[in-house]
GROMACS .gro file of C-alpha atoms in nm:
model
  363
    1MET     CA    1  -0.701   0.357   2.572
    2SER     CA    2  -0.610   0.137   2.866
    3ASP     CA    3  -0.455  -0.206   2.815
    4ASP     CA    4  -0.786  -0.372   2.903
    5ILE     CA    5  -0.974  -0.170   2.642
    6GLU     CA    6  -0.703  -0.239   2.386
    7ASP     CA    7  -0.733  -0.613   2.451
    8THR     CA    8  -1.110  -0.588   2.410
    9ALA     CA    9  -1.063  -0.392   2.086
   10ILE     CA   10  -0.854  -0.680   1.948
   11VAL     CA   11  -1.127  -0.927   2.039
   12SER     CA   12  -1.388  -0.704   1.874
   13LEU     CA   13  -1.179  -0.672   1.560
   14ARG     CA   14  -1.161  -1.050   1.537
   15ASP     CA   15  -1.539  -1.062   1.586
   16ILE     CA   16  -1.609  -0.807   1.313
   17MET     CA   17  -1.365  -0.951   1.058
   18ASP     CA   18  -1.284  -1.315   0.985
   19GLU     CA   19  -0.923  -1.434   0.963
   20ASP     CA   20  -0.903  -1.402   0.584
   21GLU     CA   21  -1.025  -1.042   0.601
   22LEU     CA   22  -0.772  -0.963   0.872
   23ARG     CA   23  -0.487  -1.114   0.671
   24GLU     CA   24  -0.596  -0.917   0.364
   25ALA     CA   25  -0.604  -0.593   0.561
   26LEU     CA   26  -0.269  -0.661   0.728
   27SER     CA   27  -0.106  -0.753   0.397
   28VAL     CA   28  -0.055  -0.382   0.324
   29LEU     CA   29   0.205  -0.377   0.601
   30GLY     CA   30   0.403  -0.652   0.427
   31GLY     CA   31   0.535  -0.787   0.757
   32SER     CA   32   0.681  -0.449   0.862
   33ASP     CA   33   0.815  -0.437   1.219
   34PRO     CA   34   0.579  -0.230   1.439
   35GLU     CA   35   0.834  -0.183   1.721
   36HIS     CA   36   1.179  -0.135   1.567
   37CYS     CA   37   1.282   0.136   1.322
   38SER     CA   38   1.382  -0.009   0.984
   39TYR     CA   39   1.671   0.239   0.947
   40THR     CA   40   1.939  -0.015   1.042
   41LYS     CA   41   1.830  -0.234   0.750
   42GLY     CA   42   1.939   0.037   0.507
   43TYR     CA   43   1.737   0.105   0.194
   44VAL     CA   44   1.470  -0.159   0.240
   45LYS     CA   45   1.371  -0.340  -0.076
   46ARG     CA   46   1.004  -0.261  -0.014
   47GLN     CA   47   0.822  -0.145   0.298
   48ALA     CA   48   0.514   0.040   0.419
   49VAL     CA   49   0.600   0.413   0.426
   50PHE     CA   50   0.420   0.699   0.599
   51ALA     CA   51   0.449   1.079   0.599
   52CYS     CA   52   0.386   1.324   0.883
   53SER     CA   53   0.223   1.652   0.783
   54THR     CA   54   0.268   1.775   1.142
   55CYS     CA   55   0.648   1.761   1.115
   56THR     CA   56   0.687   1.808   0.738
   57PRO     CA   57   0.393   2.026   0.627
   58THR     CA   58   0.337   2.148   0.272
   59GLY     CA   59   0.624   2.367   0.157
   60VAL     CA   60   0.882   2.180   0.368
   61ASP     CA   61   1.124   1.925   0.224
   62PRO     CA   62   0.928   1.595   0.247
   63GLY     CA   63   1.035   1.295   0.452
   64GLY     CA   64   0.914   0.940   0.502
   65LEU     CA   65   0.866   0.718   0.806
   66CYS     CA   66   0.872   0.345   0.867
   67LEU     CA   67   0.578   0.177   1.044
   68ALA     CA   68   0.741   0.175   1.389
   69CYS     CA   69   0.831   0.545   1.380
   70ALA     CA   70   0.483   0.638   1.251
   71ASN     CA   71   0.327   0.449   1.542
   72ILE     CA   72   0.569   0.543   1.821
   73CYS     CA   73   0.769   0.859   1.744
   74HIS     CA   74   0.482   1.039   1.569
   75ASP     CA   75   0.194   0.913   1.781
   76GLY     CA   76  -0.076   1.182   1.787
   77HIS     CA   77   0.059   1.358   1.477
   78ASP     CA   78  -0.123   1.398   1.147
   79ILE     CA   79   0.006   1.088   0.966
   80PHE     CA   80  -0.096   0.958   0.625
   81GLU     CA   81  -0.001   0.635   0.457
   82LEU     CA   82   0.186   0.621   0.127
   83TYR     CA   83   0.120   0.246   0.096
   84THR     CA   84   0.452   0.097  -0.019
   85LYS     CA   85   0.779   0.237  -0.154
   86ARG     CA   86   1.085   0.052  -0.278
   87GLN     CA   87   1.445   0.115  -0.173
   88PHE     CA   88   1.349   0.358   0.102
   89ARG     CA   89   1.525   0.435   0.432
   90CYS     CA   90   1.341   0.584   0.729
   91ASP     CA   91   1.392   0.962   0.765
   92CYS     CA   92   1.248   1.000   1.114
   93GLY     CA   93   1.465   1.236   1.320
   94ASN     CA   94   1.708   1.337   1.046
   95ASP     CA   95   1.762   1.693   0.917
   96LYS     CA   96   1.424   1.690   0.740
   97PHE     CA   97   1.259   1.695   1.083
   98GLY     CA   98   1.452   1.983   1.236
   99ASP     CA   99   1.493   1.945   1.612
  100PHE     CA  100   1.265   1.641   1.626
  101ASN     CA  101   1.456   1.329   1.733
  102CYS     CA  102   1.375   0.968   1.654
  103GLN     CA  103   1.293   0.782   1.976
  104LEU     CA  104   1.389   0.445   1.831
  105ASN     CA  105   1.717   0.530   1.658
  106PRO     CA  106   1.854   0.878   1.741
  107THR     CA  107   2.191   0.825   1.566
  108LYS     CA  108   2.081   0.853   1.202
  109ASP     CA  109   2.269   1.026   0.921
  110SER     CA  110   2.153   1.377   0.841
  111LEU     CA  111   1.994   1.271   0.510
  112ASN     CA  112   1.914   0.958   0.310
  113LEU     CA  113   2.054   1.061  -0.025
  114LYS     CA  114   1.922   0.758  -0.214
  115ASN     CA  115   1.560   0.809  -0.109
  116LYS     CA  116   1.324   0.924  -0.382
  117TYR     CA  117   1.031   1.153  -0.308
  118ASN     CA  118   0.731   1.266  -0.509
  119HIS     CA  119   0.419   1.470  -0.442
  120ASN     CA  120   0.264   1.173  -0.257
  121PHE     CA  121   0.475   1.276   0.044
  122CYS     CA  122   0.283   1.606   0.041
  123GLY     CA  123  -0.053   1.430   0.022
  124LYS     CA  124  -0.101   1.484  -0.354
  125TYR     CA  125  -0.158   1.218  -0.621
  126CYS     CA  126  -0.208   1.160  -0.992
  127SER     CA  127  -0.128   1.390  -1.284
  128CYS     CA  128  -0.404   1.617  -1.151
  129ASP     CA  129  -0.197   1.677  -0.832
  130ARG     CA  130  -0.498   1.640  -0.604
  131PRO     CA  131  -0.531   1.497  -0.251
  132TYR     CA  132  -0.702   1.167  -0.168
  133PRO     CA  133  -0.971   1.164  -0.058
  134ASP     CA  134  -1.061   1.484  -0.243
  135ALA     CA  135  -1.357   1.673  -0.097
  136ASP     CA  136  -1.389   1.878  -0.417
  137ASP     CA  137  -1.398   1.576  -0.652
  138GLN     CA  138  -1.754   1.466  -0.720
  139VAL     CA  139  -1.648   1.170  -0.940
  140ASP     CA  140  -1.647   0.828  -0.774
  141ASP     CA  141  -1.318   0.708  -0.922
  142GLU     CA  142  -1.061   0.446  -0.828
  143MET     CA  143  -0.686   0.497  -0.811
  144ILE     CA  144  -0.416   0.266  -0.942
  145GLN     CA  145  -0.044   0.274  -0.860
  146CYS     CA  146   0.221   0.287  -1.131
  147ILE     CA  147   0.483   0.021  -1.055
  148ILE     CA  148   0.770   0.244  -1.172
  149CYS     CA  149   0.713   0.595  -1.031
  150GLU     CA  150   0.483   0.454  -0.758
  151ASP     CA  151   0.244   0.748  -0.792
  152TRP     CA  152  -0.131   0.684  -0.782
  153TYR     CA  153  -0.359   0.774  -1.075
  154HIS     CA  154  -0.733   0.816  -1.117
  155THR     CA  155  -0.854   0.569  -1.377
  156ARG     CA  156  -0.999   0.858  -1.581
  157HIS     CA  157  -0.652   1.016  -1.605
  158LEU     CA  158  -0.469   0.708  -1.734
  159GLY     CA  159  -0.543   0.775  -2.100
  160CYS     CA  160  -0.658   0.418  -2.166
  161ALA     CA  161  -0.957   0.194  -2.113
  162VAL     CA  162  -0.974   0.011  -1.782
  163VAL     CA  163  -1.192  -0.298  -1.740
  164ASP     CA  164  -1.192  -0.596  -1.505
  165SER     CA  165  -0.951  -0.882  -1.570
  166GLU     CA  166  -0.764  -1.112  -1.334
  167GLU     CA  167  -0.504  -1.181  -1.601
  168LEU     CA  168  -0.365  -0.827  -1.608
  169GLN     CA  169  -0.186  -0.707  -1.301
  170GLU     CA  170   0.072  -0.429  -1.313
  171MET     CA  171   0.033  -0.077  -1.455
  172VAL     CA  172   0.297   0.159  -1.597
  173CYS     CA  173   0.184   0.518  -1.653
  174GLU     CA  174   0.248   0.693  -1.984
  175ALA     CA  175   0.520   0.917  -1.840
  176CYS     CA  176   0.718   0.617  -1.716
  177MET     CA  177   0.667   0.433  -2.045
  178ASN     CA  178   0.831   0.728  -2.219
  179LYS     CA  179   1.120   0.727  -1.971
  180ALA     CA  180   1.185   0.363  -2.067
  181PRO     CA  181   1.072   0.374  -2.433
  182PHE     CA  182   1.182   0.016  -2.509
  183LEU     CA  183   0.882  -0.092  -2.301
  184TRP     CA  184   0.654   0.025  -2.583
  185SER     CA  185   0.794  -0.252  -2.806
  186TYR     CA  186   0.714  -0.512  -2.540
  187ALA     CA  187   0.372  -0.358  -2.485
  188ALA     CA  188   0.266  -0.421  -2.844
  189HIS     CA  189   0.338  -0.793  -2.804
  190ILE     CA  190   0.296  -0.871  -2.434
  191ALA     CA  191   0.031  -0.628  -2.314
  192GLY     CA  192  -0.166  -0.653  -2.638
  193ASP     CA  193  -0.486  -0.461  -2.706
  194GLN     CA  194  -0.558  -0.251  -2.397
  195SER     CA  195  -0.928  -0.278  -2.463
  196LEU     CA  196  -0.896  -0.636  -2.332
  197GLY     CA  197  -0.888  -0.483  -1.989
  198ALA     CA  198  -0.699  -0.433  -1.668
  199ILE     CA  199  -0.763  -0.454  -1.298
  200PRO     CA  200  -0.906  -0.141  -1.142
  201ILE     CA  201  -0.773  -0.137  -0.789
  202GLU     CA  202  -1.033  -0.097  -0.515
  203GLN     CA  203  -0.970   0.173  -0.256
  204ALA     CA  204  -1.142  -0.013   0.028
  205SER     CA  205  -0.821  -0.135   0.188
  206THR     CA  206  -0.551   0.135   0.196
  207PHE     CA  207  -0.486   0.126  -0.177
  208THR     CA  208  -0.458  -0.250  -0.136
  209PHE     CA  209  -0.392  -0.484  -0.427
  210ALA     CA  210  -0.628  -0.741  -0.280
  211ALA     CA  211  -0.791  -0.805  -0.618
  212PHE     CA  212  -0.489  -0.999  -0.739
  213LYS     CA  213  -0.553  -1.372  -0.726
  214ARG     CA  214  -0.218  -1.493  -0.863
  215THR     CA  215   0.051  -1.629  -0.633
  216HIS     CA  216   0.416  -1.533  -0.646
  217GLN     CA  217   0.502  -1.892  -0.742
  218GLU     CA  218   0.277  -1.865  -1.048
  219MET     CA  219   0.453  -1.544  -1.144
  220THR     CA  220   0.797  -1.702  -1.134
  221ASP     CA  221   0.717  -2.036  -1.303
  222SER     CA  222   0.832  -2.129  -1.653
  223PRO     CA  223   1.065  -1.844  -1.752
  224VAL     CA  224   1.130  -1.817  -2.125
  225LYS     CA  225   1.493  -1.892  -2.218
  226THR     CA  226   1.672  -1.735  -2.511
  227HIS     CA  227   2.034  -1.693  -2.623
  228GLY     CA  228   1.989  -1.373  -2.826
  229CYS     CA  229   1.831  -1.038  -2.756
  230ARG     CA  230   1.466  -1.104  -2.692
  231LEU     CA  231   1.377  -0.741  -2.764
  232LYS     CA  232   1.541  -0.744  -3.108
  233GLU     CA  233   1.374  -1.076  -3.188
  234LEU     CA  234   1.024  -0.931  -3.150
  235PRO     CA  235   0.845  -0.942  -3.489
  236THR     CA  236   0.865  -0.607  -3.666
  237GLY     CA  237   0.538  -0.672  -3.840
  238GLY     CA  238   0.352  -0.744  -3.519
  239PRO     CA  239   0.050  -0.565  -3.380
  240HIS     CA  240   0.056  -0.185  -3.386
  241ARG     CA  241   0.010   0.004  -3.064
  242ALA     CA  242  -0.013   0.380  -3.023
  243ARG     CA  243   0.250   0.511  -2.784
  244GLU     CA  244   0.009   0.686  -2.554
  245GLY     CA  245  -0.178   0.614  -2.235
  246ALA     CA  246  -0.090   0.384  -1.947
  247VAL     CA  247  -0.011   0.018  -2.009
  248PHE     CA  248  -0.140  -0.280  -1.812
  249TRP     CA  249   0.071  -0.594  -1.810
  250PRO     CA  250  -0.015  -0.963  -1.758
  251TYR     CA  251   0.097  -1.130  -1.435
  252ASN     CA  252   0.404  -1.301  -1.586
  253TRP     CA  253   0.526  -1.020  -1.810
  254ARG     CA  254   0.854  -0.959  -1.625
  255SER     CA  255   0.976  -1.308  -1.707
  256LYS     CA  256   0.949  -1.221  -2.077
  257LEU     CA  257   1.184  -0.921  -2.064
  258CYS     CA  258   1.524  -0.965  -2.225
  259THR     CA  259   1.820  -1.000  -1.988
  260CYS     CA  260   2.106  -0.965  -2.237
  261VAL     CA  261   2.393  -0.728  -2.146
  262SER     CA  262   2.271  -0.455  -2.382
  263CYS     CA  263   1.917  -0.461  -2.243
  264LYS     CA  264   2.038  -0.467  -1.883
  265ARG     CA  265   2.232  -0.148  -1.955
  266ALA     CA  266   1.913   0.007  -2.092
  267TYR     CA  267   1.724  -0.084  -1.772
  268VAL     CA  268   1.996   0.075  -1.558
  269LYS     CA  269   2.004   0.390  -1.773
  270ALA     CA  270   1.625   0.426  -1.741
  271GLU     CA  271   1.649   0.338  -1.367
  272VAL     CA  272   1.406   0.047  -1.402
  273GLN     CA  273   1.642  -0.246  -1.338
  274PHE     CA  274   1.405  -0.364  -1.066
  275LEU     CA  275   1.169  -0.482  -1.342
  276LEU     CA  276   1.394  -0.786  -1.381
  277ASP     CA  277   1.326  -0.883  -1.019
  278GLU     CA  278   0.994  -1.064  -1.006
  279SER     CA  279   1.001  -1.057  -0.624
  280ASP     CA  280   0.987  -0.676  -0.651
  281THR     CA  281   0.614  -0.688  -0.723
  282VAL     CA  282   0.354  -0.560  -0.480
  283LEU     CA  283   0.192  -0.903  -0.499
  284ALA     CA  284   0.508  -1.066  -0.358
  285TYR     CA  285   0.525  -0.793  -0.091
  286GLU     CA  286   0.164  -0.846   0.015
  287ASN     CA  287   0.206  -1.223   0.017
  288SER     CA  288   0.485  -1.180   0.272
  289GLY     CA  289   0.241  -0.983   0.485
  290ARG     CA  290  -0.030  -1.247   0.455
  291ALA     CA  291   0.217  -1.512   0.569
  292GLN     CA  292   0.279  -1.335   0.902
  293PRO     CA  293   0.103  -1.473   1.213
  294LEU     CA  294  -0.195  -1.274   1.338
  295GLY     CA  295  -0.045  -1.190   1.677
  296GLU     CA  296  -0.183  -0.922   1.907
  297ASP     CA  297   0.121  -0.695   1.856
  298ARG     CA  298   0.063  -0.705   1.484
  299LEU     CA  299  -0.306  -0.629   1.521
  300MET     CA  300  -0.239  -0.335   1.751
  301SER     CA  301   0.026  -0.194   1.514
  302PHE     CA  302  -0.229  -0.227   1.237
  303LEU     CA  303  -0.491  -0.043   1.441
  304SER     CA  304  -0.237   0.229   1.519
  305SER     CA  305  -0.153   0.275   1.152
  306LEU     CA  306  -0.520   0.284   1.053
  307ASP     CA  307  -0.566   0.568   1.297
  308HIS     CA  308  -0.402   0.796   1.041
  309VAL     CA  309  -0.532   0.662   0.710
  310GLN     CA  310  -0.838   0.836   0.573
  311GLN     CA  311  -0.865   0.590   0.285
  312LEU     CA  312  -0.982   0.303   0.506
  313GLU     CA  313  -1.346   0.275   0.595
  314MET     CA  314  -1.230   0.051   0.878
  315ILE     CA  315  -1.093   0.346   1.073
  316TYR     CA  316  -1.442   0.488   1.112
  317HIS     CA  317  -1.570   0.155   1.241
  318TYR     CA  318  -1.277   0.127   1.480
  319ASN     CA  319  -1.324   0.481   1.613
  320ASP     CA  320  -1.696   0.414   1.660
  321LEU     CA  321  -1.608   0.095   1.845
  322LYS     CA  322  -1.357   0.272   2.070
  323THR     CA  323  -1.605   0.549   2.154
  324GLU     CA  324  -1.892   0.310   2.223
  325LEU     CA  325  -1.674   0.074   2.425
  326THR     CA  326  -1.527   0.356   2.635
  327THR     CA  327  -1.876   0.495   2.702
  328PHE     CA  328  -1.998   0.145   2.789
  329LEU     CA  329  -1.716   0.087   3.042
  330GLN     CA  330  -1.738   0.438   3.190
  331GLN     CA  331  -2.111   0.399   3.246
  332HIS     CA  332  -2.051   0.080   3.442
  333ALA     CA  333  -1.779   0.258   3.644
  334VAL     CA  334  -2.010   0.551   3.727
  335GLU     CA  335  -2.284   0.312   3.838
  336HIS     CA  336  -2.029   0.098   4.029
  337LYS     CA  337  -2.135  -0.208   3.832
  338VAL     CA  338  -1.917  -0.507   3.758
  339VAL     CA  339  -1.871  -0.574   3.387
  340THR     CA  340  -1.986  -0.932   3.338
  341ALA     CA  341  -1.926  -1.168   3.047
  342GLU     CA  342  -2.295  -1.133   2.963
  343ASP     CA  343  -2.261  -0.753   2.947
  344ILE     CA  344  -1.969  -0.783   2.703
  345GLU     CA  345  -2.159  -1.034   2.492
  346GLN     CA  346  -2.463  -0.807   2.472
  347PHE     CA  347  -2.243  -0.511   2.379
  348PHE     CA  348  -2.090  -0.692   2.083
  349GLU     CA  349  -2.425  -0.836   1.975
  350GLY     CA  350  -2.559  -0.482   1.959
  351LEU     CA  351  -2.250  -0.371   1.767
  352GLN     CA  352  -2.295  -0.650   1.512
  353SER     CA  353  -2.664  -0.564   1.473
  354ARG     CA  354  -2.583  -0.203   1.396
  355LYS     CA  355  -2.315  -0.314   1.151
  356ARG     CA  356  -2.559  -0.540   0.967
  357GLY     CA  357  -2.809  -0.258   0.957
  358ARG     CA  358  -2.571  -0.027   0.769
  359PRO     CA  359  -2.535  -0.036   0.391
  360ASN     CA  360  -2.179  -0.087   0.264
  361ALA     CA  361  -2.064  -0.215   0.601
  362GLY     CA  362  -1.789  -0.423   0.445
  363TYR     CA  363  -1.418  -0.347   0.459
   0.00000   0.00000   0.00000
């Protein structure tokens, strides 16, 4: 696309979506830099991560990319979004990519030894190890991300009931609960009866957690103070909970975890010490993205990233827009006509009419 068409695409995107919708869509990027590789920042606390099946196809050691490298170094490749990963350092151009060099930072170490990878980097998700979207899956099911292993699970494979509730926010899958078994004791008292419900995460915005209404400030207010071990002080005769299935936690549950020396050692041993950091949450990450200004560079980086994400319905609308707009401008060029403001206005009026005429035209 030429610069003029790109500028028009930004205007059209603003026409199709209001500012709140744009901020919600951009929140998945969490304020990631679209122009500079994040490698120099080390293992970033949390960032948008992508994988390139062109450079690291199935059967090859997986690697992950930051937003800038996905947009610039791997432009035109088969890219898919992994949403967000914690403590990750960009792999673009290291040994995982063979002779491929990073255009933004060619002096990287051969490997990022602290990076953690799972089958998501190969385009597979859930305990069923299936792709998303899955052409062979006839069940209309949502997917929810475990906050510990960061894998995505179909609601039907969580082993527990899932119903709507704005009071319950984060999910830990059964496998991760068993890796940190002390969480089961908290679950019986903090998470309560799972039949009370949990938030099913909509897939309409790149696995986005847009359903969460709580602010980060609300999550960090009023921490409970104690001088002993909060875990040991839990009533032994409290509610019984079977140690099976995923667990959904209320928005302020992290503030109720014990921080005594013994418990901190247990978190480290189970590799879940990040649970004590309430700013580690995806909600805090997305709020940082929502706070970013809606500049044109940010919009274009967003459009570039959407180019590779099958999960977003928006990509189909954007591709339709690009095709129609290119055809519209080429037709005027062939006929040697000047594109007037009235022509542009009529084009977008027609676009909006077609959008309103489609069912499920939302984003």
